Amino acid sequence: PSNRLYFVEYGGKLSRYDEAIVEPYLTHRPFPTEICDEIVQRSALAPGRRVLDLAGGPGDLALQLARRGASVTLMDWSGAFLASARRRARAVGVALDTLHESCNRLVRDDNRYGVVTVSQALHWLDDVMVCRGICRVLRRGGSFFVVHANFDVDEGHPLSFVLGRRSVLGH
């Protein structure tokens, strides 16, 4: 396999996730509060602790963590998702930083974050580049959380290495 990344533009935008998909995404893919509670508990998340939410879409998890006092940066390739997350953050009165960039390029902010999360998106990213980047941005002793749906994909499926029974994310 090649280590080259190819970016496809959709009507002048770098993401196919535009304004039209934001509302259906929010309606049909809300982030479960119970999982956020688990992240908060396991990471001993305290007010002001810096969190990086990778490929967080319209920001459901990022906003839940920000409401609990975390200093959250939401990173996504979709400008529409980030704009929606900023509007929602203002509406509920929480601070939220956004970074419009590919999560495959975690090249700045060395040792800046105490917690890094990625939910339902790691399979869309370059796992080697993301892991290298996380090793760079995550503080020593920090926590990295991967939220991943649990369902079976036939071993012949092209995404079975991530979503199958013998996934790189665990069995």
Coordinates of C-alpha atoms in Angstrom, one line a residue:
P1 CA 0.0 0.0 0.0
S2 CA 1.0 3.5 -0.7
N3 CA 1.5 6.2 2.0
R4 CA 0.2 8.9 -0.3
L5 CA -3.0 10.8 0.7
Y6 CA -5.5 11.8 -1.9
F7 CA -7.9 14.6 -1.3
V8 CA -11.0 15.0 -3.3
E9 CA -12.9 18.3 -3.7
Y10 CA -16.7 18.3 -3.8
G11 CA -17.9 21.5 -5.5
G12 CA -14.9 23.5 -4.4
K13 CA -15.1 22.1 -0.8
L14 CA -12.7 19.5 0.7
S15 CA -15.5 17.5 2.4
R16 CA -18.7 16.0 1.1
Y17 CA -20.2 16.7 4.6
D18 CA -21.8 20.0 3.8
E19 CA -24.7 22.1 5.2
A20 CA -27.3 19.7 3.9
I21 CA -26.1 16.8 6.0
V22 CA -25.7 18.6 9.3
E23 CA -29.3 18.3 10.6
P24 CA -29.8 14.6 9.6
Y25 CA -26.5 13.8 11.2
L26 CA -27.5 15.5 14.4
T27 CA -30.9 13.9 14.4
H28 CA -29.8 10.3 13.5
R29 CA -26.4 10.1 15.2
P30 CA -26.6 11.8 18.6
F31 CA -23.6 11.0 20.8
P32 CA -24.7 8.9 23.9
T33 CA -24.4 10.7 27.2
E34 CA -23.4 7.4 28.9
I35 CA -20.3 7.2 26.8
C36 CA -19.4 10.8 27.5
D37 CA -19.8 10.0 31.2
E38 CA -17.4 7.0 30.9
I39 CA -14.8 9.2 29.1
V40 CA -15.1 11.8 31.9
Q41 CA -14.8 9.2 34.6
R42 CA -11.9 7.2 33.1
S43 CA -9.9 10.3 32.2
A44 CA -10.6 12.1 35.5
L45 CA -11.6 15.0 33.3
A46 CA -11.3 18.2 35.3
P47 CA -12.3 21.8 34.4
G48 CA -9.8 23.4 32.1
R49 CA -8.2 20.1 30.9
R50 CA -7.4 20.3 27.2
V51 CA -9.3 17.8 25.0
L52 CA -8.9 17.2 21.3
D53 CA -11.9 15.6 19.6
L54 CA -10.9 14.2 16.2
A55 CA -13.3 14.0 13.3
G56 CA -16.0 15.0 15.7
G57 CA -18.6 16.1 13.1
P58 CA -21.1 18.6 14.3
G59 CA -19.6 18.4 17.8
D60 CA -22.0 16.3 20.0
L61 CA -19.2 14.8 22.1
A62 CA -17.1 18.0 22.0
L63 CA -20.0 20.1 23.4
Q64 CA -20.8 17.5 26.1
L65 CA -17.2 17.6 27.2
A66 CA -17.1 21.5 27.0
R67 CA -20.3 21.7 29.2
R68 CA -18.3 19.8 31.8
G69 CA -15.6 22.4 31.9
A70 CA -13.0 20.9 29.5
S71 CA -11.2 23.2 27.1
V72 CA -12.1 21.4 23.9
T73 CA -10.8 21.7 20.4
L74 CA -12.9 20.0 17.7
M75 CA -11.0 19.0 14.6
D76 CA -12.8 18.1 11.4
W77 CA -12.4 18.3 7.6
S78 CA -15.9 19.6 7.2
G79 CA -16.3 23.3 7.5
A80 CA -20.1 22.8 7.7
F81 CA -19.8 20.5 10.7
L82 CA -17.4 23.0 12.4
A83 CA -19.7 26.0 11.7
S84 CA -22.7 24.0 13.1
A85 CA -20.6 23.1 16.2
R86 CA -19.6 26.7 16.8
R87 CA -23.2 27.9 16.5
R88 CA -24.4 25.2 18.9
A89 CA -21.6 26.1 21.4
R90 CA -22.6 29.8 21.3
A91 CA -26.3 28.8 21.8
V92 CA -25.5 26.9 25.0
G93 CA -22.9 29.3 26.2
V94 CA -19.8 27.1 26.1
A95 CA -16.3 27.8 24.6
L96 CA -15.3 25.6 21.8
D97 CA -12.2 25.9 19.6
T98 CA -12.4 24.4 16.1
L99 CA -9.6 23.4 13.7
H100 CA -10.5 22.9 10.1
E101 CA -8.0 20.3 9.1
S102 CA -7.5 16.7 8.2
C103 CA -7.1 14.5 11.3
N104 CA -4.4 12.7 9.5
R105 CA -2.2 15.8 10.0
L106 CA -1.7 16.2 13.7
V107 CA 1.4 18.3 13.2
R108 CA 1.1 21.0 15.8
D109 CA 0.4 21.4 19.5
D110 CA 3.0 19.1 20.8
N111 CA 2.1 17.6 24.2
R112 CA -0.9 20.0 24.5
Y113 CA -3.8 17.7 25.2
G114 CA -4.6 15.6 28.2
V115 CA -7.4 13.7 26.4
V116 CA -7.8 12.9 22.7
T117 CA -11.1 11.3 21.4
V118 CA -12.2 9.9 18.1
S119 CA -15.7 8.5 17.7
Q120 CA -17.1 6.5 14.9
A121 CA -14.4 7.9 12.5
L122 CA -11.1 6.1 13.0
H123 CA -11.9 3.8 10.1
W124 CA -12.0 6.8 7.8
L125 CA -8.5 8.0 8.8
D126 CA -5.0 6.8 8.1
D127 CA -4.4 4.8 11.3
V128 CA -0.6 5.1 11.2
M129 CA -0.6 8.9 10.6
V130 CA -3.2 9.4 13.3
C131 CA -1.4 7.3 15.9
R132 CA 1.9 9.1 15.2
G133 CA 0.1 12.4 15.6
I134 CA -1.6 11.4 18.8
C135 CA 1.8 10.3 20.2
R136 CA 2.9 13.9 19.4
V137 CA -0.1 15.9 20.7
L138 CA -1.0 13.8 23.8
R139 CA 0.6 14.7 27.0
R140 CA 2.5 12.1 28.9
G141 CA 0.0 10.1 31.0
G142 CA -2.9 11.4 28.9
S143 CA -5.8 9.4 27.6
F144 CA -6.8 8.4 24.1
F145 CA -10.4 7.2 23.6
V146 CA -11.7 5.4 20.5
V147 CA -15.4 5.1 20.4
H148 CA -16.3 2.4 17.9
A149 CA -19.7 0.7 17.2
N150 CA -19.8 -3.0 17.9
F151 CA -21.2 -4.9 15.0
D152 CA -20.1 -7.8 12.8
V153 CA -18.8 -7.2 9.3
D154 CA -18.0 -10.2 7.1
E155 CA -14.3 -10.9 6.9
G156 CA -14.5 -10.4 3.1
H157 CA -15.7 -6.8 3.5
P158 CA -13.1 -4.1 2.5
L159 CA -13.4 -2.5 6.0
S160 CA -13.2 -5.8 7.9
F161 CA -9.7 -4.9 9.2
V162 CA -11.3 -2.1 11.2
L163 CA -14.9 -3.2 11.6
G164 CA -14.6 -7.0 11.6
R165 CA -14.3 -9.6 14.3
R166 CA -10.5 -9.4 14.3
S167 CA -10.3 -5.6 14.1
V168 CA -7.1 -3.7 14.6
L169 CA -9.1 -1.9 17.3
G170 CA -9.6 -5.1 19.3
H171 CA -11.5 -8.3 19.2

